[in-house]
Tab-separated table of C-alpha atoms in Angstrom:
chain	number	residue	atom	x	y	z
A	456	UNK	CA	4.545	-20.332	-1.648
A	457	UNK	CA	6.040	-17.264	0.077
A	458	UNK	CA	10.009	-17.327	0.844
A	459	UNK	CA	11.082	-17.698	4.624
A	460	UNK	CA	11.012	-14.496	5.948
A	461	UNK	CA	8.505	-12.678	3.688
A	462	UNK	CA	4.323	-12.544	3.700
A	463	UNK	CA	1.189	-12.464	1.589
A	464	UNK	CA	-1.465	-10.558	3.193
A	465	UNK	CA	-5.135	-10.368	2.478
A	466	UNK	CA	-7.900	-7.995	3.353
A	467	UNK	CA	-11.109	-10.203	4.037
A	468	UNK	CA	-14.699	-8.037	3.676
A	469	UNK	CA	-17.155	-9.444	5.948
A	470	UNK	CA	-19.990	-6.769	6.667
A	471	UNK	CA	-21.063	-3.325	5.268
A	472	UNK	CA	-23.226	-0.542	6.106
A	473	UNK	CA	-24.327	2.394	4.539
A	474	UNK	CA	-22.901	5.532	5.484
A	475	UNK	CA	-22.512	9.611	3.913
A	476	UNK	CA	-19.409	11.649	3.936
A	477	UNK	CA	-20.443	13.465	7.223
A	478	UNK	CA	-20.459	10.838	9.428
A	479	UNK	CA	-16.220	9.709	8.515
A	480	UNK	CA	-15.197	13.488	9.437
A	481	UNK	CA	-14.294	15.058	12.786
A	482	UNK	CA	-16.258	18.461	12.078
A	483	UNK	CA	-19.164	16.658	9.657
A	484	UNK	CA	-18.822	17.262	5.697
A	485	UNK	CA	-20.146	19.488	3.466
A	486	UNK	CA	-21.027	16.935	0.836
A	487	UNK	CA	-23.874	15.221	2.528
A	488	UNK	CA	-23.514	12.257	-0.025
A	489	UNK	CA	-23.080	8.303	-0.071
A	490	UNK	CA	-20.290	6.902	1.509
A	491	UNK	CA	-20.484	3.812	2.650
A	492	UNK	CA	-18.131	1.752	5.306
A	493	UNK	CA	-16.558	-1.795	4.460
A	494	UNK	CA	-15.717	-4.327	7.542
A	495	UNK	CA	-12.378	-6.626	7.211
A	496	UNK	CA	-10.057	-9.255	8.366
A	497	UNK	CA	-6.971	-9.582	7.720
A	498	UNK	CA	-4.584	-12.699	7.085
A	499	UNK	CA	-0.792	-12.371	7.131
A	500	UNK	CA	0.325	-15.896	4.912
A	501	UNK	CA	3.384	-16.976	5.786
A	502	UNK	CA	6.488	-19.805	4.498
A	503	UNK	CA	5.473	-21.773	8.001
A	504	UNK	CA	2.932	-19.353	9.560
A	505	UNK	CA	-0.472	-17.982	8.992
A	506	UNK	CA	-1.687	-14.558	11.195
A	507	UNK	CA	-5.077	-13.246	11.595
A	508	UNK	CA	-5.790	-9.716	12.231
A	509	UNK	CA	-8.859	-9.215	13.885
A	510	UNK	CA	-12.013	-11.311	14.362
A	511	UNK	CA	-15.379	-8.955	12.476
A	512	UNK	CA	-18.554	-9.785	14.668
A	513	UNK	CA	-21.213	-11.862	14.606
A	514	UNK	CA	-25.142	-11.941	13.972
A	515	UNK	CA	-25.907	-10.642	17.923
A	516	UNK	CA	-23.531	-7.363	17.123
A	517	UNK	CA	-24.662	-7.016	13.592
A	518	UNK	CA	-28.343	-7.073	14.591
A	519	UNK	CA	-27.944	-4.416	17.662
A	520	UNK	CA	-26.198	-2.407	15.671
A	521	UNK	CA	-27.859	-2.464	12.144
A	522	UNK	CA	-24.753	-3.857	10.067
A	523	UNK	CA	-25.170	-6.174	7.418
A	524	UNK	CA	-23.092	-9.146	8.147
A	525	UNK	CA	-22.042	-10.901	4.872
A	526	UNK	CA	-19.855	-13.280	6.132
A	527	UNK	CA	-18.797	-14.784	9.278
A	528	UNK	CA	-14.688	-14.395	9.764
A	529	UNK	CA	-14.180	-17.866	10.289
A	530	UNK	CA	-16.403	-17.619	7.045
A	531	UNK	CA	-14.695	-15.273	4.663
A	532	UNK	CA	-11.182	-16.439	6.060
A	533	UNK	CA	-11.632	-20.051	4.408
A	534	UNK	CA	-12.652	-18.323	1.072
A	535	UNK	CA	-8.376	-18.245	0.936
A	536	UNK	CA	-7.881	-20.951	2.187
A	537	UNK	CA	-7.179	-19.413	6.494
A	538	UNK	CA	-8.965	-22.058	8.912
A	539	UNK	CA	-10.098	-20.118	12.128
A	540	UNK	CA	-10.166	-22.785	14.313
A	541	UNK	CA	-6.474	-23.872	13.946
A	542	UNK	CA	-4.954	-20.307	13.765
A	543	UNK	CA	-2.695	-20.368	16.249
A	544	UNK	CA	-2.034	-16.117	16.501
A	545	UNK	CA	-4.616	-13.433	16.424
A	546	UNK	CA	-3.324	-9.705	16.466
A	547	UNK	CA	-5.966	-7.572	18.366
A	548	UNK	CA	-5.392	-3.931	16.837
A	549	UNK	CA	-8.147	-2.450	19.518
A	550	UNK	CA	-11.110	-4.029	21.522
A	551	UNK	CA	-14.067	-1.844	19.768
A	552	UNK	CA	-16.610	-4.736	18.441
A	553	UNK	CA	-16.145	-5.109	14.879
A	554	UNK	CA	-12.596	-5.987	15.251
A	555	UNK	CA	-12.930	-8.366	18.435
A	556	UNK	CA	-16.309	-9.534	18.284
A	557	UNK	CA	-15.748	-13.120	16.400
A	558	UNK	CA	-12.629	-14.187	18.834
A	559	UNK	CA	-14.953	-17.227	19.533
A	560	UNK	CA	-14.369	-18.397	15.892
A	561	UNK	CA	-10.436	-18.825	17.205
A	562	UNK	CA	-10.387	-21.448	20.113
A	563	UNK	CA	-6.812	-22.081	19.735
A	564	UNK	CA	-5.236	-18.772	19.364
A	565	UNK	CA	-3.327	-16.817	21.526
A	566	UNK	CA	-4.516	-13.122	21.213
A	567	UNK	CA	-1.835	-10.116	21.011
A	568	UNK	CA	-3.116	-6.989	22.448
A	569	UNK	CA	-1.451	-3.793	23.955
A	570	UNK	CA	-1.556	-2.822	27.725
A	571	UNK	CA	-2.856	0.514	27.134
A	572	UNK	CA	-5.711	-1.120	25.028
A	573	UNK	CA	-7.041	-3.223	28.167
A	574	UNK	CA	-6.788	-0.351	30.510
A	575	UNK	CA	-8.672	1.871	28.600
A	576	UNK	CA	-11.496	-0.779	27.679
A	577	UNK	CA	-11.735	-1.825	31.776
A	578	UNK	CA	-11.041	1.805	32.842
A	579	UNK	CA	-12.666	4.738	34.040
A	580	UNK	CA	-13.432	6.142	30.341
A	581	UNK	CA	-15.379	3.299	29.466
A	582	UNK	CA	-18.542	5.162	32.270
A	583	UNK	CA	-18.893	7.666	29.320
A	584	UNK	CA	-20.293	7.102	26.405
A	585	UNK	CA	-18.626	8.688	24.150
A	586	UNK	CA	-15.537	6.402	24.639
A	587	UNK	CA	-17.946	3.447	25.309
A	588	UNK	CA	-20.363	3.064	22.651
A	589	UNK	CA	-17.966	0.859	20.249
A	590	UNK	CA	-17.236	-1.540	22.292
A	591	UNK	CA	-19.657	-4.351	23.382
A	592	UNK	CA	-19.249	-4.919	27.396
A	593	UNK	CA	-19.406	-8.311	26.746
A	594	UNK	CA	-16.630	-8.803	24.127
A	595	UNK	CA	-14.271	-6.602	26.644
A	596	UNK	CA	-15.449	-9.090	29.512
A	597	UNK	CA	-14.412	-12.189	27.880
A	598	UNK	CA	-11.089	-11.017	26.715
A	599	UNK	CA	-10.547	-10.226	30.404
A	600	UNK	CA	-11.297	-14.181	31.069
A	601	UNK	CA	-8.983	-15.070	28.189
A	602	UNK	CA	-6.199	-13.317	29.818
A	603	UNK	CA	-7.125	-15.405	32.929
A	604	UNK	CA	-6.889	-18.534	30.808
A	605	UNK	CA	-3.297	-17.555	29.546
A	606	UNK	CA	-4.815	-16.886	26.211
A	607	UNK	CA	-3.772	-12.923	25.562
A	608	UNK	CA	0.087	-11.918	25.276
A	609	UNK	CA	0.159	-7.969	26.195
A	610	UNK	CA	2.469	-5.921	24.168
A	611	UNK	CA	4.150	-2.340	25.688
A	612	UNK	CA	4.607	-0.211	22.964
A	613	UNK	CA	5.955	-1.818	19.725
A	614	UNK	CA	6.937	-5.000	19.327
A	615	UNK	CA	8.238	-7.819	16.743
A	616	UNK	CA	5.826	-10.737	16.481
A	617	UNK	CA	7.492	-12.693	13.971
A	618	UNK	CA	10.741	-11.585	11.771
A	619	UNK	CA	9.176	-9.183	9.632
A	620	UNK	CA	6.029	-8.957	11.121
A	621	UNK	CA	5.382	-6.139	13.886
A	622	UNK	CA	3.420	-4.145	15.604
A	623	UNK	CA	3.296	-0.327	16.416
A	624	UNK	CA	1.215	1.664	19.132
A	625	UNK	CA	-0.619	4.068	17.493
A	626	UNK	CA	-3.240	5.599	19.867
A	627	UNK	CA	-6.082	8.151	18.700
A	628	UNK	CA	-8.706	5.846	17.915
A	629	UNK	CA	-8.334	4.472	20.785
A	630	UNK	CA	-5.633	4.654	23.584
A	631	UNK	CA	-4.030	1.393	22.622
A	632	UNK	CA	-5.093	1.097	19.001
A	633	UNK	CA	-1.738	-0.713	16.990
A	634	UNK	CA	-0.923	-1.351	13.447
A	635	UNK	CA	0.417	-4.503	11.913
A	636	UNK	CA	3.735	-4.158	9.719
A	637	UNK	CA	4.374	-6.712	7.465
A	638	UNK	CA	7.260	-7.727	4.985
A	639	UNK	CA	6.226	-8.611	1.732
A	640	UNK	CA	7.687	-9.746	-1.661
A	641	UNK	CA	6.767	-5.948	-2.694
A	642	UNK	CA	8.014	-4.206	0.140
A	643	UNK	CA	6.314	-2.759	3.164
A	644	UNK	CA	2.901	-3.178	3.850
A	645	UNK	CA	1.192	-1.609	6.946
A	646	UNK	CA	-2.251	-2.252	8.103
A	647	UNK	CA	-3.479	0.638	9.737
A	648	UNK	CA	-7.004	-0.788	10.831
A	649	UNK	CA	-8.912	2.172	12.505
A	650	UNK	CA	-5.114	4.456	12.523
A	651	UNK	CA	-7.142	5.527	9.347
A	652	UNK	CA	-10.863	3.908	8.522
A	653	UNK	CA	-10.357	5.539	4.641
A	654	UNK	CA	-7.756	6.800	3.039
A	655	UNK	CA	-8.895	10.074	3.039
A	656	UNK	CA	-8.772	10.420	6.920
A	657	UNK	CA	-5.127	10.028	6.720
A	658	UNK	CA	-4.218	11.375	3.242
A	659	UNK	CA	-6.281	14.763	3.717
A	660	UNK	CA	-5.555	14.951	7.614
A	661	UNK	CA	-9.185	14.729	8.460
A	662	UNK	CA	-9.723	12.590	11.577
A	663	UNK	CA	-12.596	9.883	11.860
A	664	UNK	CA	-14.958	11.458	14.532
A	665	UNK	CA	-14.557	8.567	16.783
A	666	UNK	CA	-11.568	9.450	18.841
A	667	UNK	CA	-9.877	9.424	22.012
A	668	UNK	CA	-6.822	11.583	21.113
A	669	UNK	CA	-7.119	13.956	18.155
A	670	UNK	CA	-3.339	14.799	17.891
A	671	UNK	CA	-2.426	10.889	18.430
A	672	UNK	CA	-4.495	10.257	15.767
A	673	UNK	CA	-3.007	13.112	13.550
A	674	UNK	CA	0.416	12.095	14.443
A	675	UNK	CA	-0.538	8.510	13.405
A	676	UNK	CA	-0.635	9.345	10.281
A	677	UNK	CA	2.659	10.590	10.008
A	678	UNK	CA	3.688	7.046	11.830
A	679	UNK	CA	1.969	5.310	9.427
A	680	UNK	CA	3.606	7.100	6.311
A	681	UNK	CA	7.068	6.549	8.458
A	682	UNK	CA	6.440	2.515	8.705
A	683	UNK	CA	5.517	2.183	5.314
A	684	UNK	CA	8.783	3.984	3.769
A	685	UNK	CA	8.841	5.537	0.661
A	686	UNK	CA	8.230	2.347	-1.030
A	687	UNK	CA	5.506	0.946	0.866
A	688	UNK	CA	1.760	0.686	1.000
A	689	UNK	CA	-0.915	1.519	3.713
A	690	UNK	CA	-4.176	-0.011	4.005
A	691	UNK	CA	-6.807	1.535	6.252
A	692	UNK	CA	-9.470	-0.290	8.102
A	693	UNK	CA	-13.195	0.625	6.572
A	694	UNK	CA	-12.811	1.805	2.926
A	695	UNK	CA	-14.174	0.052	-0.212
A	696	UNK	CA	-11.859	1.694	-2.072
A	697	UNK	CA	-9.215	-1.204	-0.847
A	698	UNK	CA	-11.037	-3.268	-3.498
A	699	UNK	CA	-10.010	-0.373	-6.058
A	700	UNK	CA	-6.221	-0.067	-5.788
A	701	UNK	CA	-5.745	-4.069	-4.921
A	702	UNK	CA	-6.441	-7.246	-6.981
A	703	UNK	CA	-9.024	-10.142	-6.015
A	704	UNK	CA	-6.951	-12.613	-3.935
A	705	UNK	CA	-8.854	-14.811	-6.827
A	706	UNK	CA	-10.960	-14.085	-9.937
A	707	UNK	CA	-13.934	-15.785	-8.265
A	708	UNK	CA	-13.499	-13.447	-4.861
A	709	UNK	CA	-13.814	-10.258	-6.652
A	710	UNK	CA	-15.393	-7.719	-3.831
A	711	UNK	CA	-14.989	-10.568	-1.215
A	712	UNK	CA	-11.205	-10.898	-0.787
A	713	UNK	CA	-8.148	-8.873	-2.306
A	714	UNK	CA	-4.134	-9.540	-2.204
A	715	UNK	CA	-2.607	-6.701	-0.308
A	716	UNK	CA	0.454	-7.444	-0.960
């Protein structure tokens, strides 16, 4: 049981595709090799409180878009022990559909989303597609009729959800993309989500070629480093590699689940 005041968090793989190297840089790759992209939820476990980041997709998105959906979230979530249907808060880091596509799996939870994010989903970027192509119309259409149920608290700029929980504007990825920071037994943890899909986006200052704002996303990086503190840890949205430099949240979840922190 955590102590008052501080978190577990754990990174929850749902889908997978495969991918190569050129596809995760702004500019392509040289090395035209394997490199394949991991989709995740998040759960923030706390003394009295439990927080989901994120909702995955489901089969409808998966099929359309040719991802291999392993797991529902509501699914993977109750591998450790997270029940979707009574989670009460859902952080939103952006609206693109594999992180907002499953908020049907979360009938009782308020949903915590930035301004900018809504505006940019509902605005007049969304008639090209080269802003519009991650984002299902559909998803973005419902979360409008959640806000008209009183379902979505908007967020300006950063903001403390819960002591030592809080979230951070980013931008880049998207104009109102934010990252969750979290106190834990260990120190810092911040989850970037999309901020930085591998750790080599933000580590070698190569940005993911899906962007709105190249130097937002550049200068995320930096943000990210600055949240985290010298002591802290960073855990981007898409890599497999998570699996590599985190433990199983239990031996029997090995590649399924790991303990961030």
């Amino acid at each position: 049981m955590t102590e008052p005041g501080t978190y577990e968090v754990f990174a929850v793989k749902y889908a997978e595709r495969d991918a190569r190297r050129p596809e995760h840089f702004l500019g392509g790759d040289p090395h035209d090799v394997p490199m394949p992209m991991d989709y995740f939820v998040w759960a923030i476990v706390g003394h009295d409180a439990t927080i989901v980041v994120d909702t995955g997709f489901n089969t409808l998105d998966a099929h359309n878009r040719n991802r291999r959906l392993l797991r529902t979230a509501s699914e993977g979530l109750a591998l450790i022990g997270v029940d979707a249907a009574a989670a009460a808060t859902v952080v939103l880091t952006h609206l693109h559909y594999d992180h907002v596509g499953g908020f049907d799996q979360f009938p009782n939870a308020r949903f915590h989303l930035q301004d900018r994010e809504m505006a940019f989903a509902t605005g007049r970027n969304m008639s090209e597609s080269e802003h519009s192509h991650a984002f299902t119309a559909r998803h973005v259409a419902e979360m409008v009729m959640a806000v008209h149920a009183k379902r979505v608290q908007f967020h300006d700029g950063d903001a403390e959800l819960a002591p030592g929980i809080s979230l951070h504007h980013i931008g880049g990825h998207t104009d109102g993309l934010q990252a969750v920071r979290v106190d834990t037994a260990t120190g810092p943890l911040v989850l970037a989500s999309d901020a930085s899909h591998y750790y080599e986006n933000m580590e070698a200052t190569r940005p993911f070629p899906i962007v709105f704002d190249v130097p937002a996303m550049i200068a995320g990086y930096d943000r990210l480093r600055s949240l985290a503190g010298s002591g802290g840890v960073i855990v981007p949205g898409h890599d497999p590699m998570v699996f590599e430099r985190h433990p199983p949240a239990d031996p029997s979840l090995s590649g399924i689940a790991v303990r961030l922190g």
